[in-house]
XYZ file of C-alpha atoms in Angstrom:
787
model
C 78.557 47.050 -61.028
C 74.845 46.891 -61.749
C 71.852 49.062 -60.916
C 71.586 50.723 -57.541
C 68.592 51.016 -55.245
C 67.877 52.714 -51.936
C 66.008 50.763 -49.222
C 64.922 52.682 -46.120
C 63.814 50.606 -43.088
C 63.514 51.514 -39.389
C 65.963 54.366 -38.743
C 68.561 53.017 -41.156
C 69.236 54.338 -44.563
C 71.543 52.096 -46.572
C 72.393 51.756 -50.206
C 72.646 48.264 -51.749
C 74.656 47.348 -54.835
C 73.151 44.169 -56.250
C 74.621 40.929 -57.540
C 78.373 40.911 -57.716
C 79.878 37.400 -57.893
C 82.994 37.176 -55.726
C 85.173 34.430 -54.190
C 84.545 34.065 -50.453
C 87.199 33.791 -47.726
C 85.684 32.371 -44.485
C 87.371 33.725 -41.336
C 87.627 31.791 -38.095
C 87.393 33.712 -34.815
C 87.974 37.206 -36.272
C 85.970 40.035 -37.854
C 87.336 42.540 -40.426
C 85.876 46.066 -40.589
C 85.799 48.449 -43.599
C 88.573 51.002 -44.146
C 91.199 48.742 -42.533
C 94.361 47.086 -43.792
C 94.802 43.534 -42.442
C 97.329 40.710 -42.720
C 95.849 37.226 -42.945
C 97.420 33.738 -42.934
C 95.374 31.319 -45.035
C 95.834 27.539 -44.726
C 92.669 25.775 -45.877
C 92.810 24.430 -49.428
C 89.465 25.945 -50.483
C 90.397 29.299 -48.945
C 93.707 29.353 -50.848
C 91.821 28.544 -54.077
C 89.437 31.445 -53.315
C 92.484 33.758 -53.115
C 93.763 32.441 -56.453
C 90.332 33.031 -57.967
C 90.301 36.618 -56.671
C 93.827 37.332 -57.953
C 92.911 36.043 -61.419
C 89.835 38.293 -61.741
C 89.688 41.733 -60.182
C 91.622 41.056 -56.950
C 88.375 41.395 -55.009
C 87.385 38.948 -52.281
C 84.567 38.768 -49.744
C 85.688 38.142 -46.145
C 83.032 36.806 -43.783
C 83.230 35.255 -40.293
C 82.147 31.668 -39.521
C 79.513 31.194 -36.821
C 81.337 28.120 -35.474
C 85.127 28.167 -35.598
C 85.295 24.342 -35.539
C 83.544 23.852 -38.917
C 86.162 22.969 -41.551
C 84.030 23.093 -44.708
C 81.296 25.705 -44.035
C 77.954 25.910 -45.810
C 75.801 29.014 -46.239
C 74.142 28.497 -42.835
C 77.602 28.246 -41.186
C 78.513 31.803 -42.253
C 77.215 35.144 -41.053
C 75.325 37.078 -43.738
C 77.266 40.309 -43.331
C 80.978 40.552 -44.115
C 83.459 42.883 -45.808
C 84.465 43.244 -49.475
C 88.222 43.653 -49.737
C 90.947 44.135 -52.327
C 94.005 41.879 -52.235
C 97.082 44.104 -52.126
C 99.819 41.547 -51.617
C 100.089 37.753 -51.543
C 103.018 35.566 -50.482
C 103.309 31.779 -50.154
C 105.321 30.582 -47.125
C 107.467 27.379 -47.070
C 104.967 25.743 -44.719
C 102.249 25.918 -47.372
C 100.413 28.772 -45.669
C 99.585 31.806 -47.838
C 100.036 35.244 -46.260
C 98.032 38.112 -47.747
C 97.594 41.836 -47.227
C 93.991 42.929 -47.809
C 92.429 46.373 -47.833
C 88.846 46.186 -46.553
C 86.606 48.457 -48.643
C 82.960 48.177 -47.662
C 80.385 45.925 -46.071
C 78.601 43.248 -48.063
C 75.879 40.668 -47.720
C 75.822 37.073 -48.982
C 72.800 36.506 -51.208
C 73.746 33.084 -52.549
C 76.545 30.518 -52.113
C 77.561 28.558 -55.224
C 78.326 24.808 -54.960
C 81.895 25.027 -56.237
C 84.054 22.087 -55.123
C 87.419 23.821 -55.370
C 86.676 27.054 -53.506
C 84.024 29.247 -51.866
C 82.122 31.644 -54.167
C 78.810 33.483 -54.015
C 76.671 36.442 -54.982
C 77.544 39.424 -52.780
C 75.438 42.546 -52.294
C 77.538 45.603 -51.363
C 76.162 47.797 -48.551
C 76.972 51.510 -48.287
C 75.750 53.752 -45.459
C 74.119 57.036 -46.508
C 73.019 58.387 -43.079
C 73.054 62.077 -42.265
C 76.225 62.303 -40.165
C 75.770 66.058 -39.744
C 72.697 65.834 -37.505
C 73.086 67.334 -34.049
C 72.290 64.022 -32.312
C 74.943 62.154 -34.326
C 77.508 64.898 -33.701
C 76.780 64.860 -29.960
C 77.107 61.066 -29.767
C 80.302 61.172 -31.828
C 81.803 63.762 -29.486
C 80.804 61.663 -26.431
C 82.355 58.553 -28.009
C 85.645 60.388 -28.665
C 85.637 61.766 -25.103
C 85.140 58.266 -23.643
C 87.817 56.932 -25.981
C 90.241 59.587 -24.759
C 89.561 58.564 -21.128
C 89.932 54.910 -22.072
C 93.341 55.274 -23.744
C 94.618 57.244 -20.743
C 94.171 54.186 -18.513
C 94.781 51.531 -21.165
C 98.305 51.796 -22.505
C 97.870 49.043 -25.104
C 96.730 51.426 -27.867
C 99.408 52.731 -30.203
C 99.758 56.488 -30.780
C 99.078 55.921 -34.482
C 95.634 54.462 -33.789
C 94.842 57.161 -31.199
C 95.708 59.959 -33.610
C 93.745 58.342 -36.443
C 90.591 58.077 -34.330
C 90.867 61.677 -33.108
C 91.367 63.050 -36.643
C 88.625 61.071 -38.409
C 85.546 63.145 -39.187
C 83.336 60.304 -40.459
C 81.712 58.600 -37.447
C 81.306 55.287 -39.360
C 85.048 55.118 -40.087
C 85.882 55.956 -36.462
C 83.575 53.203 -35.230
C 85.142 50.667 -37.603
C 88.655 51.620 -36.498
C 87.731 51.433 -32.798
C 85.964 48.093 -33.248
C 89.037 46.676 -34.978
C 91.331 47.597 -32.074
C 89.077 46.931 -29.066
C 89.565 43.561 -27.314
C 86.102 42.152 -27.944
C 84.808 38.657 -28.732
C 84.328 38.025 -32.445
C 80.585 37.565 -31.872
C 80.351 41.066 -30.336
C 82.357 42.572 -33.220
C 80.063 40.831 -35.707
C 77.030 42.473 -34.067
C 78.641 45.890 -34.548
C 79.447 45.077 -38.184
C 75.823 44.070 -38.849
C 74.342 47.291 -37.377
C 72.901 49.652 -40.022
C 71.788 52.506 -37.758
C 74.634 54.929 -36.985
C 73.036 56.143 -33.767
C 72.715 52.554 -32.529
C 76.371 51.859 -33.374
C 77.544 54.995 -31.556
C 75.511 54.139 -28.454
C 76.876 50.590 -28.519
C 80.533 51.753 -28.762
C 79.946 54.296 -25.952
C 78.519 51.532 -23.765
C 81.476 49.208 -24.546
C 84.000 51.951 -23.711
C 82.193 52.668 -20.436
C 82.233 48.998 -19.435
C 85.913 48.640 -20.395
C 86.836 51.718 -18.324
C 85.054 50.301 -15.275
C 86.727 46.909 -15.736
C 90.202 48.464 -15.974
C 89.520 50.590 -12.886
C 88.336 47.493 -10.993
C 91.396 45.480 -12.113
C 93.640 48.294 -10.923
C 91.864 48.436 -7.557
C 92.101 44.678 -7.112
C 95.761 44.733 -8.129
C 96.521 47.336 -5.473
C 94.715 45.223 -2.845
C 96.640 42.126 -3.868
C 99.902 44.066 -3.727
C 99.033 45.358 -0.254
C 98.164 41.799 0.850
C 101.475 40.500 -0.533
C 103.374 43.277 1.223
C 101.629 42.377 4.484
C 102.437 38.671 4.029
C 106.086 39.516 3.306
C 106.204 41.636 6.439
C 104.736 38.806 8.530
C 107.191 36.364 6.993
C 110.104 38.669 7.817
C 108.943 39.051 11.429
C 108.426 35.283 11.809
C 111.928 34.638 10.541
C 113.256 37.116 13.098
C 111.313 35.315 15.850
C 112.847 31.992 14.753
C 116.348 33.469 14.940
C 115.632 34.861 18.405
C 114.291 31.483 19.587
C 117.374 29.752 18.245
C 119.517 32.114 20.271
C 117.404 31.281 23.348
C 117.698 27.521 22.590
C 113.911 27.243 22.162
C 112.303 24.885 19.628
C 111.621 26.248 16.142
C 109.921 23.062 14.863
C 106.787 24.069 16.744
C 106.379 27.207 14.613
C 107.054 25.254 11.445
C 104.390 22.748 12.405
C 101.842 25.521 12.939
C 102.760 26.983 9.547
C 102.227 23.591 7.909
C 98.808 23.298 9.542
C 97.853 26.728 8.198
C 99.113 25.739 4.766
C 96.985 22.574 4.812
C 93.957 24.609 5.878
C 94.380 27.201 3.126
C 95.074 24.647 0.404
C 92.049 22.461 1.229
C 88.324 22.933 0.663
C 86.280 23.159 3.851
C 82.803 24.466 4.754
C 82.865 27.926 6.310
C 82.041 26.780 9.858
C 84.698 24.045 9.667
C 87.289 26.487 8.293
C 86.607 28.952 11.098
C 86.783 26.193 13.735
C 90.143 24.892 12.446
C 91.535 28.429 12.176
C 90.484 29.149 15.753
C 92.172 25.960 17.016
C 95.382 26.742 15.078
C 95.424 30.229 16.626
C 95.047 28.646 20.084
C 97.849 26.217 19.335
C 100.109 29.037 18.144
C 99.565 31.037 21.331
C 100.542 28.099 23.575
C 103.952 27.173 24.824
C 105.381 24.121 23.031
C 105.766 22.382 26.373
C 102.056 22.464 27.323
C 100.412 19.026 27.327
C 97.181 20.463 25.911
C 99.075 21.369 22.747
C 99.331 17.727 21.628
C 95.575 17.266 22.206
C 94.786 20.290 20.031
C 97.225 19.165 17.325
C 95.533 15.733 17.167
C 92.119 17.398 16.981
C 93.231 19.714 14.155
C 94.682 16.763 12.228
C 91.344 14.957 12.440
C 89.430 17.994 11.204
C 91.847 18.523 8.320
C 91.815 14.849 7.268
C 88.041 14.354 7.145
C 86.415 14.467 3.665
C 84.124 17.459 4.237
C 83.642 18.069 0.499
C 85.613 15.387 -1.399
C 83.575 12.654 -3.049
C 83.938 10.072 -5.786
C 81.822 10.265 -8.914
C 79.135 7.618 -8.708
C 78.402 5.655 -11.885
C 75.333 3.408 -11.787
C 75.254 1.075 -14.789
C 72.647 -1.596 -14.076
C 74.131 -4.004 -16.619
C 77.517 -3.671 -14.935
C 75.912 -4.132 -11.506
C 74.219 -7.358 -12.633
C 77.467 -8.579 -14.198
C 79.530 -7.887 -11.060
C 76.965 -9.520 -8.759
C 76.642 -12.616 -10.980
C 80.410 -12.932 -11.354
C 81.062 -13.147 -7.627
C 77.868 -14.773 -6.348
C 75.977 -17.815 -7.554
C 72.236 -17.941 -6.869
C 70.841 -15.343 -4.423
C 68.500 -14.202 -7.221
C 66.016 -12.492 -4.906
C 68.742 -10.505 -3.136
C 70.375 -9.524 -6.449
C 67.055 -8.384 -7.915
C 66.356 -6.231 -4.857
C 69.810 -4.656 -5.025
C 69.364 -3.829 -8.734
C 65.899 -2.374 -8.009
C 67.341 -0.268 -5.191
C 70.129 1.115 -7.392
C 67.719 1.771 -10.305
C 65.481 3.857 -8.049
C 68.521 5.593 -6.587
C 69.599 6.600 -10.099
C 66.166 8.016 -10.950
C 65.308 9.805 -7.701
C 66.541 13.399 -7.577
C 66.783 13.584 -3.767
C 69.804 11.308 -3.256
C 69.843 11.891 0.505
C 66.663 9.914 1.235
C 67.919 6.454 0.269
C 66.864 3.582 2.575
C 69.367 1.624 4.646
C 69.818 -1.926 3.326
C 70.076 -4.818 5.791
C 71.197 -8.241 4.552
C 69.860 -10.930 6.891
C 70.889 -14.553 6.610
C 72.979 -17.387 8.024
C 76.781 -17.114 8.222
C 78.738 -17.778 5.047
C 75.960 -16.924 2.584
C 77.754 -13.949 0.999
C 76.272 -10.931 2.809
C 79.562 -9.064 3.253
C 80.867 -9.855 -0.223
C 77.565 -8.681 -1.760
C 78.005 -5.289 -0.104
C 81.602 -5.082 -1.361
C 80.442 -5.990 -4.882
C 77.984 -3.072 -4.848
C 80.899 -0.697 -4.175
C 82.848 -2.105 -7.131
C 79.807 -1.889 -9.403
C 78.954 1.792 -8.764
C 82.489 3.147 -8.230
C 82.265 3.946 -4.536
C 84.850 3.452 -1.820
C 84.032 0.555 0.536
C 84.605 0.544 4.293
C 83.766 -2.428 6.534
C 83.003 -1.857 10.193
C 82.449 -4.846 12.491
C 79.984 -4.139 15.313
C 80.097 -7.572 16.959
C 80.593 -7.194 20.716
C 80.474 -3.362 20.696
C 78.934 -2.264 24.000
C 80.068 1.324 24.464
C 78.130 4.212 22.896
C 81.423 6.089 22.497
C 82.483 3.469 19.935
C 79.822 4.996 17.650
C 79.743 8.651 18.700
C 83.328 9.068 19.924
C 84.719 10.298 23.243
C 84.583 13.896 24.352
C 87.918 15.684 24.042
C 88.149 16.163 27.798
C 89.106 12.465 28.157
C 92.715 11.345 27.833
C 93.278 9.506 24.568
C 89.903 10.570 23.156
C 89.136 9.616 19.531
C 86.181 9.970 17.148
C 83.663 7.149 16.851
C 83.885 4.345 14.308
C 81.682 6.102 11.755
C 83.908 9.189 11.601
C 86.987 6.942 11.542
C 85.436 5.099 8.588
C 84.846 8.385 6.760
C 88.513 9.325 7.208
C 89.573 5.885 5.992
C 87.382 6.239 2.886
C 88.676 9.732 2.085
C 85.356 10.606 0.452
C 81.982 11.794 1.752
C 79.961 9.263 -0.279
C 81.447 5.814 0.466
C 79.659 2.544 1.142
C 79.932 1.747 4.857
C 79.154 -1.841 5.829
C 78.000 -2.198 9.432
C 78.738 -5.899 9.868
C 77.006 -8.055 12.487
C 74.642 -5.302 13.617
C 72.602 -7.888 15.522
C 75.588 -8.546 17.822
C 75.539 -5.046 19.382
C 75.413 -5.100 23.158
C 74.525 -2.566 25.851
C 75.796 -1.917 29.382
C 76.288 0.930 31.853
C 78.421 2.791 29.278
C 75.401 3.312 27.026
C 73.501 1.674 24.199
C 75.394 1.777 20.861
C 72.263 0.749 18.925
C 70.582 3.961 20.080
C 73.596 5.959 18.920
C 73.230 4.365 15.482
C 69.660 5.653 15.133
C 70.838 9.126 14.102
C 73.451 7.820 11.656
C 71.005 5.460 9.943
C 68.068 7.879 9.728
C 68.016 9.575 6.275
C 65.962 12.426 7.749
C 68.620 13.549 10.227
C 72.023 12.046 9.345
C 73.020 15.157 7.382
C 73.837 16.650 10.815
C 75.474 13.650 12.525
C 77.023 14.691 15.810
C 80.251 13.052 16.980
C 81.310 13.914 20.522
C 84.954 14.303 19.539
C 84.566 16.294 16.308
C 81.902 18.598 17.820
C 80.978 19.915 14.345
C 77.978 18.312 12.587
C 79.134 15.961 9.806
C 77.033 15.231 6.730
C 76.385 11.487 6.303
C 73.449 11.908 3.906
C 75.483 10.788 0.879
C 76.842 7.658 2.585
C 75.311 4.364 1.455
C 74.921 2.354 4.660
C 74.548 -1.412 4.375
C 74.126 -3.611 7.442
C 74.323 -7.374 7.914
C 72.768 -9.611 10.536
C 72.174 -13.276 11.282
C 69.117 -12.781 13.461
C 66.581 -9.951 13.208
C 65.106 -10.722 16.624
C 68.083 -9.231 18.478
C 68.002 -5.917 16.584
C 66.063 -3.239 18.540
C 62.748 -2.237 16.951
C 63.523 1.461 16.287
C 66.796 0.514 14.596
C 65.171 -2.267 12.563
C 62.455 0.179 11.467
C 65.062 2.366 9.732
C 66.342 -0.485 7.557
C 65.029 -2.296 4.511
C 65.419 -6.023 5.083
C 66.785 -8.229 2.286
C 66.730 -11.904 3.279
C 69.562 -14.125 2.073
C 68.562 -17.749 2.542
C 70.566 -20.929 2.917
C 72.122 -22.519 -0.132
C 70.846 -25.784 -1.518
C 73.288 -28.614 -2.206
C 73.104 -27.818 -5.930
C 73.944 -24.162 -5.295
C 76.822 -25.134 -3.005
C 78.161 -27.491 -5.678
C 78.112 -24.728 -8.313
C 79.736 -22.223 -5.939
C 82.467 -24.732 -5.128
C 83.084 -25.526 -8.822
C 83.081 -21.913 -10.060
C 84.634 -20.056 -7.146
C 85.865 -21.907 -4.071
C 87.905 -24.645 -5.750
C 89.942 -22.274 -7.924
C 90.295 -19.817 -5.061
C 91.835 -22.553 -2.911
C 93.969 -23.796 -5.813
C 95.540 -20.326 -5.955
C 95.742 -19.979 -2.152
C 97.674 -23.256 -1.892
C 100.073 -22.552 -4.758
C 98.757 -25.273 -7.072
C 98.034 -23.131 -10.167
C 100.738 -24.891 -12.206
C 99.298 -28.375 -11.592
C 96.437 -29.856 -13.583
C 93.992 -30.564 -10.755
C 90.235 -31.054 -11.238
C 87.449 -32.258 -8.974
C 84.393 -34.369 -9.781
C 80.865 -33.230 -8.925
C 80.336 -36.373 -6.830
C 83.398 -35.495 -4.750
C 82.058 -32.007 -4.079
C 78.671 -33.415 -3.071
C 80.385 -35.862 -0.710
C 82.183 -32.980 0.994
C 78.894 -31.074 1.261
C 76.834 -33.946 2.640
C 79.374 -35.879 4.708
C 81.825 -33.278 5.994
C 79.894 -30.019 6.254
C 76.444 -29.208 7.554
C 75.853 -25.486 7.196
C 73.678 -22.889 5.509
C 76.604 -21.112 3.861
C 79.845 -22.326 2.308
C 82.588 -21.398 4.783
C 83.209 -24.910 6.056
C 82.930 -26.186 2.507
C 85.752 -23.851 1.491
C 87.839 -24.920 4.496
C 87.330 -28.588 3.643
C 88.370 -28.009 0.019
C 91.430 -26.126 1.265
C 92.327 -28.970 3.621
C 91.931 -31.476 0.788
C 94.221 -29.461 -1.505
C 96.831 -29.016 1.229
C 97.013 -32.796 1.576
C 97.521 -33.045 -2.172
C 100.209 -30.341 -2.066
C 102.152 -32.447 0.453
C 101.789 -35.521 -1.773
C 102.998 -33.644 -4.856
C 106.073 -32.302 -3.066
C 107.074 -35.551 -1.343
C 106.631 -37.531 -4.560
C 103.714 -39.757 -3.544
C 101.607 -37.978 -6.178
C 103.423 -37.673 -9.490
C 100.734 -37.810 -12.166
C 100.344 -35.374 -15.056
C 96.671 -34.823 -14.273
C 95.045 -35.080 -10.867
C 91.317 -35.840 -10.630
C 89.778 -35.635 -7.163
C 87.081 -38.275 -6.713
C 85.044 -39.482 -3.738
C 87.897 -41.894 -2.934
C 90.381 -39.023 -2.497
C 87.842 -37.097 -0.411
C 87.418 -40.037 1.994
C 91.205 -40.655 2.004
C 92.270 -37.105 2.799
C 89.355 -35.834 4.904
C 88.923 -39.015 6.936
C 85.782 -40.388 8.530
C 82.569 -38.452 7.619
C 81.609 -35.997 10.347
C 77.898 -35.659 9.716
C 75.528 -37.711 11.863
C 72.409 -38.759 9.952
C 70.604 -39.856 13.107
C 67.389 -37.950 12.326
C 66.965 -39.544 8.895
C 68.117 -43.059 9.846
C 66.303 -43.457 13.161
C 63.604 -46.102 13.607
C 59.886 -45.471 13.630
C 58.987 -45.062 17.305
C 56.238 -43.968 19.630
C 56.730 -40.425 20.967
C 59.552 -39.287 18.669
C 59.111 -36.732 15.860
C 61.224 -34.479 13.641
C 60.535 -30.829 14.440
C 61.792 -27.892 12.393
C 63.385 -24.690 13.656
C 65.275 -21.621 12.416
C 68.411 -20.374 14.141
C 70.897 -17.637 13.336
C 72.808 -20.332 11.427
C 69.828 -21.254 9.210
C 67.257 -24.024 9.386
C 67.621 -27.066 11.641
C 65.859 -30.371 12.355
C 65.070 -30.908 16.052
C 64.365 -34.384 17.410
C 61.517 -34.002 19.909
C 60.858 -37.018 22.103
C 58.610 -37.850 24.978
C 57.669 -40.654 27.346
C 55.313 -41.372 30.214
C 55.932 -43.385 33.310
C 54.299 -44.094 36.662
C 54.186 -41.071 38.842
C 52.065 -38.331 40.363
C 50.888 -36.461 37.247
C 53.898 -34.187 36.785
C 54.884 -32.568 33.473
C 58.656 -32.395 32.988
C 60.132 -30.291 30.155
C 63.881 -30.458 29.499
C 66.337 -29.314 26.820
C 66.602 -25.582 27.736
C 63.124 -24.729 26.434
C 61.993 -21.122 26.519
C 58.746 -19.813 27.985
C 56.968 -19.662 24.612
C 57.901 -23.273 23.836
C 56.667 -24.412 27.263
C 53.369 -22.629 26.668
C 53.037 -24.459 23.340
C 53.191 -27.757 25.255
C 50.449 -26.548 27.612
C 48.278 -25.477 24.631
C 48.727 -28.890 22.996
C 47.824 -30.702 26.247
C 44.678 -28.599 26.647
C 43.512 -29.462 23.149
C 44.299 -33.168 23.541
C 42.353 -33.222 26.826
C 39.353 -31.663 25.068
C 39.497 -34.492 22.521
C 39.833 -37.138 25.256
C 43.149 -38.294 23.821
C 44.762 -37.863 27.223
C 42.973 -38.067 30.589
C 41.609 -34.931 32.253
C 44.075 -35.389 35.113
C 47.538 -36.878 34.760
C 47.603 -37.296 38.502
C 44.460 -39.460 38.411
C 46.033 -41.601 35.684
C 49.094 -42.132 37.864
C 51.512 -41.070 35.130
C 54.217 -38.454 34.699
C 54.887 -36.962 31.254
C 58.430 -36.024 30.175
C 59.101 -34.016 26.962
C 62.740 -33.582 25.932
C 64.501 -31.813 23.045
C 68.087 -33.114 22.622
C 71.165 -30.871 22.394
C 70.234 -29.486 25.762
C 73.157 -27.059 25.852
C 71.455 -24.962 23.180
C 68.554 -22.679 24.275
C 65.353 -23.182 22.257
C 62.220 -21.107 22.045
C 59.321 -20.124 19.796
C 55.759 -21.235 19.059
C 56.491 -23.133 15.824
C 57.107 -26.455 17.607
C 53.522 -26.551 18.871
C 52.172 -29.277 16.564
C 55.376 -31.315 16.995
C 54.934 -31.261 20.783
C 51.267 -32.147 20.371
C 51.910 -35.133 18.093
C 54.541 -36.503 20.510
C 52.045 -36.396 23.395
C 49.232 -37.858 21.262
C 51.522 -40.658 20.054
C 52.394 -41.569 23.645
C 48.814 -41.721 24.906
C 47.414 -43.389 21.757
C 50.413 -45.751 21.662
C 50.819 -45.166 17.943
C 54.127 -44.725 16.162
C 55.009 -41.505 14.316
C 56.207 -41.853 10.732
C 59.979 -41.385 10.673
C 60.178 -39.848 7.143
C 58.237 -36.829 8.310
C 58.991 -33.393 9.770
C 56.586 -30.698 10.870
C 56.308 -27.118 12.043
C 53.364 -24.966 13.093
C 51.803 -23.212 16.074
C 48.898 -24.928 17.849
C 46.025 -23.254 19.635
C 43.905 -24.710 22.471
C 41.128 -25.278 19.930
C 43.406 -27.280 17.655
C 43.945 -24.689 14.920
C 47.357 -24.703 13.231
C 48.679 -21.169 12.733
C 51.324 -19.982 10.228
C 54.961 -19.555 11.240
C 58.124 -17.957 9.804
C 61.278 -19.295 8.164
C 59.479 -21.763 5.880
C 62.217 -21.879 3.252
C 64.994 -22.446 5.805
C 63.042 -25.182 7.585
C 62.164 -27.056 4.386
C 65.779 -26.884 3.203
C 66.925 -28.289 6.552
C 64.500 -31.220 6.246
C 65.550 -31.837 2.651
C 69.242 -31.949 3.608
C 68.391 -34.598 6.240
C 66.723 -36.746 3.577
C 63.177 -36.173 4.902
C 60.607 -36.384 2.103
C 57.329 -35.417 3.858
C 56.803 -32.074 5.558
C 53.738 -30.731 7.356
C 53.235 -26.959 7.131
C 50.359 -24.680 8.201
C 47.851 -23.869 5.450
C 48.543 -20.195 6.185
C 52.073 -20.627 4.838
C 50.944 -21.785 1.398
C 52.081 -18.499 -0.129
C 55.639 -19.106 1.162
C 56.069 -22.320 -0.803
C 57.090 -20.372 -3.917
C 60.210 -19.233 -2.012
C 61.451 -22.813 -1.811
C 63.849 -23.705 -4.676
C 62.099 -25.649 -7.431
C 64.593 -28.527 -7.254
C 63.612 -29.036 -3.589
C 59.858 -28.648 -4.147
C 59.965 -31.461 -6.722
C 61.592 -33.886 -4.279
C 59.509 -33.348 -1.138
C 55.812 -33.780 -0.350
C 54.401 -30.768 1.469
C 51.194 -31.347 3.454
C 49.258 -28.175 4.278
C 47.042 -28.447 7.375
C 44.591 -26.158 9.145
C 43.768 -28.270 12.197
C 45.606 -30.636 14.511
C 43.200 -33.422 13.528
C 44.779 -33.388 10.058
C 48.224 -33.643 11.667
C 47.099 -36.734 13.605
C 45.804 -38.354 10.441
C 48.994 -37.696 8.434
C 51.648 -38.314 11.103
C 50.480 -41.400 13.021
C 50.727 -44.915 11.700
C 47.489 -46.899 11.850
C 49.117 -50.170 12.953
């Protein structure tokens, strides 16, 4: 030992003994107090070496608790400063390699320095001895209160041994009593460490008194709760006994017992599930009603069905969403070729969804495009990419509002609407629900289903969606709704206003070829059982199928044609007519197996004529080339329009005639000229309407009266006014693609659509000449031959 010094700070008076070098034994998850005898099992190599070091010197060792029990090789900052100096009384090595020791804790100590010894822990320890006045009245009063609380505590806590109780009661030194109590109280090691580090005796006494008070209250509360639980169990046992007696009585009366068992199972499902409070109370009320009914009542089956629906719905269950944009891009690219604009918008939508805190305000996505362009599969791919359940709901032909909102329970055979049925099918409250063909919704005397969808698709109010059958508001705010449509025009305005439109355009021939090579061909190979045969297809063969056997915006017919081709080959392989090691499908095989080409190239191959022009239109199936033709003949000045033209299209003809009259291209009065004018658009079974055929109608009429031929390698679209202005129209990309597929190289578009040219695929833009016009005079100059 070296010199001593007394340091008085705050209310504490402690005596320090300076600079004694001792081996250190770090403790994990436990605190040792002075004046105690403890058994320790030591397993760490450095700790065992510290014990050996202590045994070889003066048998002293410093025991200190680690701050983090998970640290294997602690540094100075990993240890608390205050610990206990102890004397090793006994040491024994077990067969497992663990060393068991008996240590007598002497006094507190403080780490001043930790030495960098590789083999063991060692440091400079400063011994701390308390020198407070334990005879003061305040200390005596607190000590007496602590012992009184301890006496009350051990009367209700039977875990203390009589030896410890007697020791505490007979100890006169308050510090020793505190250390003994702290050792035996069930406290966290961090709380015990705080007590060990306290220097002020009064503070330690107050802390122990507070701990004893809290422990007494906890034990009293545990006892009270235990008695309540016991009473509840006794009540449940009594009810069970009475129910069993009722079952026996009913058996004697030949009444059904299964009914009671079914009610019990419903209660069990209710109690084992997680339901909102209002839902729980509603189900419990219905089960009580069911229990009070006779098993033979017809209403009982209605209530049982209703309860089953309420129990099966995912009121709280949901899947954990995981939005990884790289994964989303990978999944979308893997299953879909092209569609870059749609993919970018989907990724943007999901990126914002990941960043925005209010997840319930997400917009409703609507994929609009021709059939077969991948709208439904895109929605399914989103579900795979973000780990959400996917439910598809076809709305084509739905005319009854009850299909959406459900039937009221008063009706026989009533069921919830399709949305609630989809939620049950998903089994989670945050699925992706695809509302397919939303533009095909109808309406009749039974209601308007599109109006019923307004609530479900409105992020501001779908957290309280009301289904007539369920009767309890259901939260749809976490559902990701995606809709698909072929034609926006048939979707009601209020419903369209709630959706964010993502346009999916027609595929080009190049895109179709890549889709067929990468996806459709191998899909059909597998579907037709030809995986074990070495079959390949040339690009020229695919292009022949596209251009000669299919004429569509999507790829459905292309897939069917490839499937038909492979089925023919499957027959040849099995009947022995095809017996090669490697099969290469060329244009010859395509013509052989698919027969005569089905596509009529009339529009591209027709002759240059007076009064015939290629118009452009957009339908729900994509872009299309319309042959518009006209003629005049002797008559009384009548205007005849045929081909199922709509009112807007008829008005376009009138606007064109008015302008041509103002330019003296046609006479002021057809009647005075003795001629009738007939305008016809072939494929008369198909209704046609819209203003975009205005300049095409005008050029047909001008060609007739000027007797000039219209260039055949030309198509046009644009609205005409009575002053000859050409106004912009919609569907530019679809119309240009349609003309390109027909082999038309020159296209007239309104100048106002110049900004839409960038939407046209680059490979198409390079192969067509686009003429932008502002007036009908420019159309006349470009379209009519001078001969």
